[in-house]
Amino acid sequence: MAAGGPRNVLIELNAVLVALIDDAPKVLTLEDGALLPSGPFETGHPTLQTGVRAWVERQTHHPLGYVEQLYTFADRNRAEAGTGRRTVSISYLGLTRERTAQGEREPGWQSWYRYFPWEDWREGMPGLLERAILPRLERWLAEARDPVLKRERRQRVEGNFDEKSWNEEAVLQRYELLYEAQLVPEAGRPRARIADPLPGAPMRYDHRRILATGIARLRAKIKYRPVVFELMPPDFTLGQLQRAVEALAGRPLHKQNFRRQVEQQGLVEETGASTSGTGGRPAKLYRFRREIMLERALAGTKLPITRS
Amino acid sequence: MAAGGPRNVLIELNAVLVALIDDAPKVLTLEDGALLPSGPFETGHPTLQTGVRAWVERQTHHPLGYVEQLYTFADRNRAEAGTGRRTVSISYLGLTRERTAQGEREPGWQSWYRYFPWEDWREGMPGLLERAILPRLERWLAEARDPVLKRERRQRVEGNFDEKSWNEEAVLQRYELLYEAQLVPEAGRPRARIADPLPGAPMRYDHRRILATGIARLRAKIKYRPVVFELMPPDFTLGQLQRAVEALAGRPLHKQNFRRQVEQQGLVEETGASTSGTGGRPAKLYRFRREIMLERALAGTKLPITRS
DNA sequence: TCAAAAGTGTTATCCTTACACCCATGT
DNA sequence: ACATGGGTGTAAGGATAACACTTTTGA
């Protein structure tokens, strides 16, 4: 079988490490936001999971609430291209609790909407979509001479970027479309940088792609698994919980429906206490019912669809 | 950090390759059903996807309709334990079309219910659940002395194996529970084989676990992506389509509701022809509308829940 | 003429969505 | 008193689940 066999292969780990800080979804980055944490897998560990956990917890000094594998790449790219050494990079999504009131912000936590500003619909459709993105995609359509290709491109743009058909889970597809249309800096060959890139900070290598994968996975997951709670403090109000889900999903939720669903699914229970630090009437405090994870094969946090 | 650095690492591929043959969901196996196809990744290929495609198509001589990564393991197990060589195994789910009327059956295709007989609820709850599995799990509960542990086990068993809470997607959780309860042969240490294993054929290494992952993924996927069509012939009747989905989901569907949903979602279109080989009234033939994959970010095949 | 599968019309129920409103606190 | 967020009742609409029935063929 061709040039197979053992070789110098490097196993690299990448982490999309998420925390909620002041109602903003943040990811841990290095190098002034240009990189996700990554490093070699320490072959001493018995399993990948334990290796990832140990490595991430050393980087962040936070216990890791939840870890999930995202994707494995083994593509020939990166610096190693010529060296005959192959890199397999295995990426993970991790959720952690960030103590917020600490005053001093830890560095490296960046809002993920810095990288994907078009993904934040909490205040309605972001202006830059209409202003900067859709016109550029329109131009990309126009570039296609072949009518079949043009039609295909139009359908993809409409299916992924239109206000009506907006699906907050399609983070990766949207990024890939922008990449293909050469609208993000990462798409340029080393020399030929993109002339006038879109708003949204780039990252080195394929790290923004990995981040998109992580966001997409998390947005999908919160709908059928109670993972939000890994990002919440032990006690929280329903308003806080709603804002957390909104921050992740990138869109506003309907208050009453959200509450009804959370309560009727038995996801939370009252602590008995309430808090008065919220600016209005004091809110009851709740905590996550951990038992639920055993009780049912799938416990979900459904997201009602509409505004305010 | 620690014992890291480049080492002799072997990249291995595993494939869960699925086809539908005579309304049975089949997987390609080797060694008389004891192994999934697996082999080294040929480092010549530019990307993993192309490597997998090439490798699988050489094994099966069938074009591969759909490929998706399942999971990556790098655990210290297998034969290489002492050799200092590490194996990273990357598993894939692949869907292919098997020409059925060929008369001569290709070898190696096994019904996946051979490995997971308790997962087939098309004719109602399988008798062996009540007869063989639930009593064993009951005994496993009884073994727990610690009341907390006992309660936890009970909740997991009830959440995953009960008739009422049965969730056909939880294939992996159920297998893992049986593994933990030492009811499958794979759970035994090399010497000490399980005394009286459950019905359901075992596989070598962790291959049955990988298969469970693949089935679970596919069962989840058919609900929101039109992947069933990768397993269907170009033209098919709605009855065939329904039996295909039932075979994968492992449970019966409601005819009218199934049809309504398929049609109203615009997933298929009539070919104009009809077939008379079905034993009763001739059925209209349909084909998949491939355009739909571009039109919408998510196109789904919803599964109505009930019997007959 | 009967078995077998295709194909259709209609209803009850529940969940989703949405509107409108009241409550308790700090300033 | 009023702004702010917490908290609730209820109704409209749509999707889901279910029932019962007709149609068209082959044996």
XYZ file of C-alpha atoms (C1' of nucleotides) in Angstrom:
670
model
C 0.000 0.000 0.000
C 1.893 3.024 -1.248
C 4.101 5.077 1.016
C 2.449 3.971 4.253
C 4.121 2.565 7.318
C 5.340 4.226 10.479
C 6.771 7.681 10.070
C 7.538 10.650 12.114
C 4.060 11.730 12.922
C 3.336 14.500 15.342
C 0.117 14.416 17.297
C -1.031 17.917 18.054
C -3.943 18.986 20.207
C -6.049 22.071 19.651
C -8.593 23.357 22.120
C -11.610 25.560 21.721
C -11.995 26.475 25.337
C -15.181 28.365 26.093
C -16.271 30.413 29.089
C -18.987 32.971 29.627
C -17.773 36.284 30.968
C -20.297 39.071 31.461
C -22.764 37.530 29.068
C -20.180 37.271 26.328
C -19.043 33.933 24.905
C -15.270 33.880 25.159
C -12.558 31.575 23.927
C -9.097 31.226 25.293
C -6.447 32.398 22.831
C -2.726 32.973 22.651
C -0.556 35.374 20.736
C -2.884 38.298 21.059
C -5.849 36.365 19.792
C -4.201 34.871 16.741
C -4.015 31.282 17.957
C -5.990 28.722 19.831
C -4.136 26.879 22.568
C -2.338 23.987 20.963
C 0.531 21.739 21.705
C 1.883 18.243 21.338
C 0.080 15.316 22.843
C 2.062 13.895 25.684
C 2.419 10.259 24.845
C 2.588 9.393 28.486
C -1.145 9.658 28.975
C -3.214 6.526 28.770
C -6.038 8.107 26.791
C -6.562 11.159 24.667
C -9.259 12.513 26.957
C -7.044 12.479 30.012
C -4.225 13.995 28.001
C -6.424 16.847 26.869
C -7.837 17.440 30.315
C -4.441 17.568 31.961
C -3.021 19.810 29.305
C -5.911 22.261 29.285
C -6.153 22.466 33.040
C -2.488 23.295 33.254
C -2.998 26.111 30.768
C -6.047 27.622 32.391
C -5.927 26.651 36.059
C -9.642 26.012 35.825
C -11.408 22.721 36.236
C -12.817 21.606 32.951
C -16.539 20.943 33.110
C -16.977 19.238 29.816
C -14.748 17.999 27.042
C -15.723 16.760 23.623
C -13.738 15.858 20.578
C -14.339 18.068 17.579
C -12.405 16.887 14.601
C -9.152 15.383 13.423
C -7.167 16.851 10.582
C -4.202 15.221 8.971
C -3.890 17.433 5.971
C -0.683 18.329 4.331
C -0.388 21.985 5.103
C 1.338 23.954 7.797
C 5.011 24.505 8.092
C 5.915 20.834 7.975
C 4.999 20.599 4.322
C 8.459 19.828 3.054
C 9.919 18.029 6.018
C 8.303 14.680 5.428
C 6.805 14.882 8.857
C 3.092 14.655 9.150
C 0.967 16.398 11.743
C -2.274 14.947 12.934
C -4.173 17.585 14.803
C -7.004 16.598 17.026
C -9.239 19.403 18.204
C -11.407 19.545 21.283
C -14.214 21.639 22.648
C -13.966 22.368 26.347
C -16.309 24.235 28.649
C -15.192 25.923 31.803
C -16.508 28.292 34.437
C -14.776 31.625 34.611
C -15.118 33.465 37.900
C -16.260 36.830 36.639
C -16.281 39.239 39.579
C -12.517 38.977 39.917
C -11.941 42.545 38.823
C -8.737 41.720 37.079
C -9.457 40.085 33.756
C -7.346 37.162 32.763
C -5.736 37.822 29.439
C -6.349 35.731 26.391
C -10.092 35.404 26.657
C -11.621 36.853 23.516
C -15.260 37.148 22.547
C -15.858 34.741 19.726
C -17.856 37.398 17.944
C -14.568 39.194 17.412
C -13.823 36.474 14.879
C -17.363 36.022 13.620
C -19.169 39.361 13.996
C -21.869 38.250 11.555
C -22.850 35.470 13.931
C -24.253 37.763 16.633
C -27.952 38.332 16.027
C -28.871 39.166 19.600
C -29.726 42.714 18.587
C -31.241 41.657 15.310
C -29.468 41.186 12.002
C -25.982 42.658 12.255
C -25.572 45.723 10.078
C -22.328 44.514 8.611
C -24.094 41.657 6.926
C -26.134 43.977 4.759
C -23.327 46.488 4.524
C -20.210 44.447 3.967
C -20.891 40.777 3.447
C -23.894 40.364 1.226
C -22.607 42.830 -1.406
C -19.301 40.960 -1.547
C -21.061 37.646 -1.936
C -23.216 39.240 -4.608
C -20.078 40.178 -6.474
C -18.797 36.641 -6.086
C -21.983 35.404 -7.729
C -21.491 37.815 -10.578
C -17.990 36.470 -11.155
C -19.335 33.077 -12.096
C -19.659 32.925 -15.864
C -21.091 29.453 -16.067
C -24.850 29.743 -15.382
C -24.940 26.416 -13.597
C -22.150 27.460 -11.280
C -23.834 30.798 -10.742
C -27.092 29.179 -9.814
C -25.332 26.863 -7.406
C -23.523 29.735 -5.758
C -26.721 31.740 -5.457
C -28.479 28.867 -3.739
C -25.661 28.411 -1.298
C -25.523 32.087 -0.446
C -29.274 32.315 -0.033
C -29.464 29.136 1.980
C -26.761 30.218 4.396
C -26.812 33.994 4.655
C -30.383 35.066 4.082
C -32.316 36.628 6.917
C -35.233 34.247 6.485
C -33.254 31.062 6.240
C -30.695 32.001 8.903
C -29.700 28.970 10.901
C -27.430 29.766 13.792
C -25.855 26.331 13.703
C -24.378 26.735 10.241
C -21.343 28.638 11.518
C -18.870 26.415 9.749
C -20.689 26.364 6.418
C -20.803 30.136 6.424
C -17.131 30.436 7.207
C -16.300 27.946 4.490
C -18.380 29.837 1.987
C -16.574 33.074 2.812
C -13.304 31.214 2.539
C -14.198 29.853 -0.845
C -15.243 33.293 -2.002
C -11.815 34.495 -0.892
C -13.302 37.014 1.494
C -11.274 36.040 4.549
C -7.533 36.632 4.849
C -6.839 32.986 5.588
C -7.901 32.095 2.058
C -5.031 33.993 0.459
C -1.851 32.298 -0.651
C 1.045 33.360 1.568
C 2.116 36.147 -0.776
C -1.147 37.306 -2.244
C -3.079 38.621 0.716
C -6.731 39.387 0.301
C -7.158 42.970 -0.815
C -9.908 44.175 1.457
C -10.923 41.536 3.968
C -14.218 41.428 5.780
C -14.701 42.631 9.324
C -13.846 39.835 11.746
C -10.380 39.044 13.072
C -8.479 36.271 11.313
C -6.397 33.598 13.010
C -3.283 31.768 11.984
C -3.324 28.393 10.256
C -6.782 26.862 10.301
C -7.566 27.976 13.810
C -10.527 30.117 12.857
C -11.953 27.132 11.073
C -11.546 25.041 14.194
C -13.200 27.770 16.226
C -16.121 27.810 13.805
C -16.438 24.060 14.254
C -16.511 24.476 18.013
C -19.129 27.209 17.985
C -21.304 25.251 15.611
C -21.056 22.154 17.768
C -21.878 24.023 20.921
C -24.842 25.822 19.350
C -26.219 22.505 18.214
C -25.551 20.827 21.517
C -27.292 23.260 23.819
C -30.537 22.327 22.123
C -30.537 18.745 23.255
C -28.027 18.434 26.074
C -27.867 20.523 29.231
C -24.319 21.700 28.650
C -24.987 25.394 29.298
C -24.819 24.641 32.962
C -21.140 23.834 32.669
C -20.658 27.501 31.915
C -22.862 28.849 34.703
C -22.054 29.478 38.332
C -23.622 26.979 40.730
C -26.490 29.343 41.498
C -28.056 31.551 38.891
C -31.255 33.332 37.998
C -33.374 32.336 35.045
C -32.540 35.684 33.476
C -28.844 34.899 33.668
C -29.447 31.487 32.205
C -31.398 32.970 29.342
C -28.697 35.512 28.593
C -26.143 32.722 28.621
C -28.038 30.701 26.057
C -28.608 33.814 23.991
C -24.913 34.592 24.050
C -24.081 31.135 22.743
C -26.888 30.858 20.227
C -26.333 34.414 19.077
C -29.978 35.297 19.025
C -32.689 36.575 21.327
C -35.091 34.193 22.986
C -38.645 34.574 24.135
C -38.656 35.008 27.886
C -41.770 33.155 28.943
C -41.247 30.282 26.596
C -37.687 29.887 27.681
C -38.702 29.778 31.312
C -41.533 27.379 30.770
C -39.336 24.965 28.919
C -36.508 25.048 31.383
C -38.869 24.483 34.265
C -41.114 21.865 32.737
C -38.126 19.850 31.644
C -37.054 19.689 35.236
C -33.610 21.019 34.436
C -33.384 23.301 37.451
C -34.621 23.598 40.998
C -34.999 26.619 43.249
C -32.333 27.103 45.861
C -34.757 29.013 48.043
C -32.606 32.116 48.017
C -32.947 35.124 45.792
C -30.699 37.893 44.662
C -31.255 41.615 44.501
C -28.297 42.622 42.431
C -30.096 42.578 39.146
C -31.446 46.099 38.938
C -35.123 45.352 39.303
C -37.197 43.010 41.332
C -35.063 40.408 43.089
C -34.820 37.160 41.196
C -35.078 33.648 42.521
C -31.918 31.632 42.412
C -31.834 28.225 40.798
C -29.365 25.421 40.475
C -28.926 22.697 37.897
C -30.393 19.324 38.762
C -27.458 17.077 37.977
C -29.583 13.980 38.453
C -31.314 14.705 35.190
C -28.300 13.546 33.242
C -28.854 10.054 34.533
C -32.607 10.058 34.425
C -33.004 10.538 30.748
C -30.983 9.503 27.744
C -31.470 12.972 26.324
C -32.276 16.016 28.325
C -32.650 19.120 26.295
C -32.689 22.822 26.520
C -35.005 23.785 23.764
C -34.551 27.210 22.312
C -37.753 29.017 21.435
C -37.148 30.944 18.299
C -38.240 34.508 18.627
C -37.248 37.951 19.654
C -37.400 39.591 23.024
C 6.537 18.665 27.970
C 7.037 15.231 29.477
C 7.600 12.279 27.199
C 6.274 14.102 24.135
C 8.021 14.719 20.883
C 7.889 12.854 17.602
C 7.680 9.107 17.890
C 6.733 6.191 15.828
C 3.063 6.798 15.530
C 0.858 4.733 13.321
C -2.212 6.294 11.806
C -4.887 3.702 11.341
C -8.238 4.112 9.630
C -11.422 2.290 10.563
C -14.558 2.366 8.493
C -18.176 1.743 9.338
C -19.394 1.209 5.821
C -23.151 0.980 5.547
C -25.418 -0.280 2.787
C -29.034 -1.337 2.674
C -29.617 -4.805 1.288
C -33.151 -6.145 1.215
C -34.353 -3.715 3.855
C -31.601 -4.722 6.240
C -28.921 -2.301 7.380
C -25.588 -3.943 6.650
C -22.002 -3.141 7.455
C -18.950 -4.347 5.652
C -16.824 -6.639 7.793
C -13.767 -8.833 7.548
C -12.692 -12.013 9.231
C -16.103 -13.563 9.274
C -17.685 -10.561 10.865
C -15.167 -10.042 13.647
C -13.543 -6.886 12.301
C -14.390 -3.668 10.598
C -12.275 -2.783 7.586
C -9.180 -1.034 8.831
C -5.736 -0.276 7.633
C -2.918 2.205 7.717
C -3.396 5.685 6.369
C -1.324 6.111 3.265
C 0.681 9.184 3.915
C 0.736 9.968 0.255
C -2.728 11.442 0.270
C -3.144 15.177 0.634
C -6.073 14.978 3.037
C -7.626 12.431 5.302
C -10.918 12.492 3.422
C -9.332 11.621 0.106
C -7.247 8.937 1.785
C -10.327 7.354 3.288
C -12.300 7.555 0.068
C -9.569 5.955 -1.996
C -8.967 3.240 0.523
C -12.621 2.350 1.003
C -13.418 2.384 -2.686
C -10.585 0.003 -3.335
C -11.969 -2.360 -0.711
C -15.551 -2.285 -1.887
C -15.472 -1.375 -5.565
C -18.449 0.860 -4.890
C -18.587 4.598 -5.189
C -18.918 6.156 -1.769
C -21.918 8.438 -1.462
C -21.102 10.037 1.791
C -18.231 10.066 4.228
C -18.085 11.504 7.693
C -15.531 11.331 10.442
C -16.669 9.538 13.557
C -14.039 9.633 16.228
C -10.337 9.471 16.921
C -8.837 7.197 19.515
C -5.268 7.254 20.666
C -5.604 5.035 23.650
C -2.962 2.759 24.886
C -4.435 -0.611 24.207
C -4.145 -3.082 21.393
C -1.152 -5.180 20.641
C 1.299 -2.304 20.516
C 1.088 -1.790 24.247
C 4.657 -2.727 25.004
C 6.358 -1.674 21.789
C 6.484 2.013 22.510
C 4.633 2.600 19.305
C 1.411 4.499 19.488
C -1.594 3.974 17.256
C -3.978 6.761 16.478
C -7.088 5.311 14.968
C -9.458 7.532 13.103
C -12.837 6.066 12.315
C -15.221 7.007 9.555
C -18.818 6.446 8.619
C -19.403 5.783 4.938
C -22.612 5.242 3.025
C -22.805 3.318 -0.192
C -25.362 1.870 -2.532
C -25.366 -1.887 -2.834
C -26.939 -3.273 -5.986
C -29.292 -5.784 -4.473
C -30.755 -7.843 -7.325
C -27.357 -9.273 -8.127
C -28.319 -12.764 -7.037
C -24.871 -13.486 -5.747
C -24.333 -11.843 -2.404
C -21.033 -10.212 -1.780
C -19.460 -11.615 1.329
C -18.672 -9.560 4.360
C -21.888 -7.580 4.569
C -23.485 -8.270 7.920
C -26.701 -6.938 9.340
C -25.797 -4.594 12.124
C -28.532 -6.138 14.241
C -26.363 -9.211 14.389
C -24.169 -7.199 16.736
C -26.945 -5.249 18.427
C -30.078 -7.407 18.377
C -31.648 -5.284 21.103
C -31.596 -2.280 18.791
C -34.194 -3.615 16.370
C -37.645 -2.492 17.453
C -39.287 -2.715 14.051
C -41.490 -5.538 15.272
C -41.936 -4.024 18.691
C -39.745 -4.491 21.706
C -37.340 -7.369 21.057
C -38.074 -10.323 23.267
C -34.472 -10.763 24.279
C -34.546 -7.479 26.099
C -37.094 -8.703 28.560
C -35.721 -12.215 28.510
C -31.973 -11.790 28.613
C -30.871 -8.214 29.094
C -33.081 -6.575 31.671
C -32.695 -9.443 34.182
C -28.909 -9.244 33.854
C -28.945 -5.523 34.351
C -31.212 -6.070 37.319
C -28.636 -8.369 38.812
C -25.961 -5.765 38.155
C -28.022 -3.296 40.154
C -28.303 -5.750 42.985
C -24.534 -6.144 43.077
C -24.076 -2.525 44.076
C -23.803 -2.369 47.833
C -23.496 1.383 48.115
C -27.037 2.803 47.946
C -25.856 5.891 46.071
C -24.153 3.781 43.445
C -27.187 1.568 43.245
C -29.474 4.514 42.684
C -27.197 5.849 39.991
C -27.088 2.534 38.210
C -30.835 2.191 38.387
C -31.342 5.598 36.836
C -28.957 4.815 34.026
C -30.586 1.500 33.282
C -34.048 2.979 33.351
C -33.058 5.983 31.269
C -31.464 3.883 28.566
C -33.221 0.538 28.464
C -36.773 1.141 29.508
C -39.551 0.704 27.002
C -41.019 4.123 27.708
C -37.814 6.097 27.580
C -36.305 4.192 24.678
C -34.330 6.509 22.463
C -33.046 4.849 19.354
C -30.105 7.229 19.110
C -28.524 6.110 22.367
C -26.873 3.068 20.783
C -23.456 3.897 22.147
C -24.619 4.658 25.677
C -26.422 1.347 25.817
C -23.399 -0.557 24.583
C -21.193 1.215 27.080
C -23.572 0.385 29.879
C -23.531 -3.285 28.931
C -19.768 -3.113 28.732
C -19.522 -1.579 32.155
C -21.839 -4.213 33.538
C -19.482 -6.822 32.056
C -22.233 -8.326 29.963
C -20.387 -8.271 26.643
C -17.387 -10.477 25.900
C -15.221 -7.510 24.953
C -15.312 -6.341 28.555
C -13.420 -9.354 29.824
C -9.715 -9.292 30.474
C -7.892 -11.494 27.953
C -7.871 -14.558 30.196
C -11.096 -14.200 32.079
C -13.812 -14.371 29.464
C -17.337 -13.430 30.380
C -19.179 -16.478 31.639
C -22.434 -16.239 29.777
C -22.464 -13.346 27.351
C -25.572 -11.718 25.956
C -26.984 -12.483 22.545
C -25.298 -10.300 19.959
C -22.040 -11.090 18.179
C -18.889 -9.534 19.594
C -16.069 -8.034 17.555
C -12.349 -7.822 18.129
C -10.649 -4.838 19.740
C -13.052 -1.921 20.092
C -14.680 -2.473 16.747
C -18.137 -3.071 18.119
C -17.836 0.170 19.983
C -16.935 1.965 16.768
C -19.867 0.333 15.059
C -22.163 1.543 17.816
C -20.821 5.039 17.296
C -21.551 4.821 13.597
C -25.084 3.544 14.041
C -25.828 6.214 16.610
C -24.497 8.914 14.351
C -26.475 7.713 11.383
C -29.681 7.392 13.363
C -29.273 10.940 14.567
C -28.344 12.245 11.156
C -31.266 10.907 9.164
C -33.507 13.139 11.217
C -32.057 16.371 9.992
C -30.056 15.617 6.878
C -31.260 13.758 3.790
C -28.567 11.093 3.962
C -30.897 8.116 3.521
C -30.880 8.819 -0.160
C -27.226 7.883 -0.368
C -28.350 4.381 0.452
C -31.257 4.239 -1.985
C -31.281 3.401 -5.669
C -31.864 6.410 -7.944
C -35.558 5.627 -8.265
C -37.590 4.273 -5.418
C -41.103 4.084 -4.042
C -42.183 5.830 -0.879
C -42.727 2.441 0.690
C -39.136 1.467 -0.006
C -37.968 4.758 1.413
C -39.988 4.216 4.538
C -38.636 0.718 5.023
C -35.137 2.080 4.571
C -35.584 4.671 7.292
C -37.220 2.075 9.515
C -34.308 -0.275 9.000
C -31.844 2.397 10.085
C -33.885 3.831 12.927
C -34.831 0.373 14.100
C -38.455 1.193 14.650
C -41.719 1.333 12.738
C -43.008 4.592 11.317
C -46.475 5.867 10.658
C -47.145 5.616 6.941
C -49.245 8.673 6.228
C -47.233 10.960 8.408
C -44.021 9.754 6.879
C -45.311 10.417 3.406
C -46.688 13.797 4.217
C -43.424 14.920 5.676
C -41.264 13.634 2.893
C -43.468 15.276 0.310
C -44.089 18.569 2.045
C -40.397 19.029 2.665
C -39.812 18.785 -1.042
C -37.248 16.047 -0.625
C -38.439 13.993 -3.573
C -40.137 14.354 -6.946
C -42.085 11.874 -9.023
C -40.272 10.325 -11.926
C -43.562 9.759 -13.725
C -43.012 6.014 -13.871
C -44.342 3.432 -11.507
C -43.444 -0.090 -10.576
C -45.554 -3.188 -10.225
C -43.141 -5.484 -8.502
C -44.274 -4.698 -5.010
C -46.954 -7.291 -4.511
C -49.946 -5.016 -4.451
C -51.034 -1.926 -6.240
C -48.216 -0.475 -8.377
C -46.337 2.313 -6.651
C -45.202 5.626 -8.066
C -41.477 6.010 -8.405
C -39.704 8.976 -6.920
C -36.212 10.373 -7.004
C -34.283 12.532 -4.580
C -34.194 16.221 -5.383
C -30.480 16.898 -5.043
C -31.035 20.632 -5.348
C -32.468 20.677 -1.865
C -29.026 20.284 -0.375
C -28.089 23.704 -1.681
C -31.405 25.394 -1.089
C -31.501 25.021 2.623
C -28.874 24.929 5.315
C -30.706 22.043 6.907
C -33.037 19.739 5.097
C -34.483 17.027 7.229
C -36.221 13.742 7.137
C -38.376 13.843 10.183
C -39.327 10.551 11.697
C -42.855 10.361 12.992
C -42.767 8.310 16.106
C -45.393 5.644 16.095
C -46.135 2.153 15.167
C -47.408 0.769 11.890
C -62.589 -12.585 -5.006
C -59.145 -11.911 -1.922
C -54.622 -10.658 -0.222
C -51.298 -7.127 -0.379
C -49.527 -2.942 -0.685
C -50.401 1.933 -2.390
C -52.437 5.997 -1.456
C -55.842 9.746 0.840
C -59.032 12.667 4.051
C -59.832 14.154 8.481
C -59.554 14.797 13.481
C -57.676 15.241 18.295
C -53.837 16.726 20.760
C -49.948 18.980 22.113
C -46.212 22.064 21.602
C -44.669 26.410 19.870
C -45.233 31.194 19.451
C -46.882 35.364 20.852
C -49.313 38.994 23.357
C -50.351 41.437 27.432
C -50.043 42.130 31.813
C -48.710 42.232 36.965
C -44.874 42.296 40.733
C -41.050 43.858 43.671
C -37.155 46.393 44.188
C -33.627 50.647 43.850
C -33.225 55.467 42.860
C -43.137 57.875 40.731
C -40.835 55.428 37.570
C -37.405 52.659 35.484
C -35.798 48.013 35.509
C -35.817 43.477 35.300
C -38.587 39.400 37.404
C -42.498 36.663 36.820
C -47.298 34.751 34.932
C -52.004 33.596 32.288
C -53.864 32.597 28.188
C -55.005 32.254 23.370
C -53.852 31.411 18.243
C -51.517 28.569 15.065
C -49.172 24.767 13.404
C -47.035 20.421 13.584
C -47.629 15.687 15.244
C -49.955 11.459 16.078
C -53.654 8.635 15.047
C -57.796 6.623 12.809
C -60.280 4.825 9.044
C -60.987 4.356 4.581
C -60.450 3.841 -0.822
C -57.648 2.196 -4.910
C -55.172 -0.873 -7.891
C -52.761 -4.618 -8.959
C -51.339 -10.079 -8.915
C -52.613 -14.670 -7.722
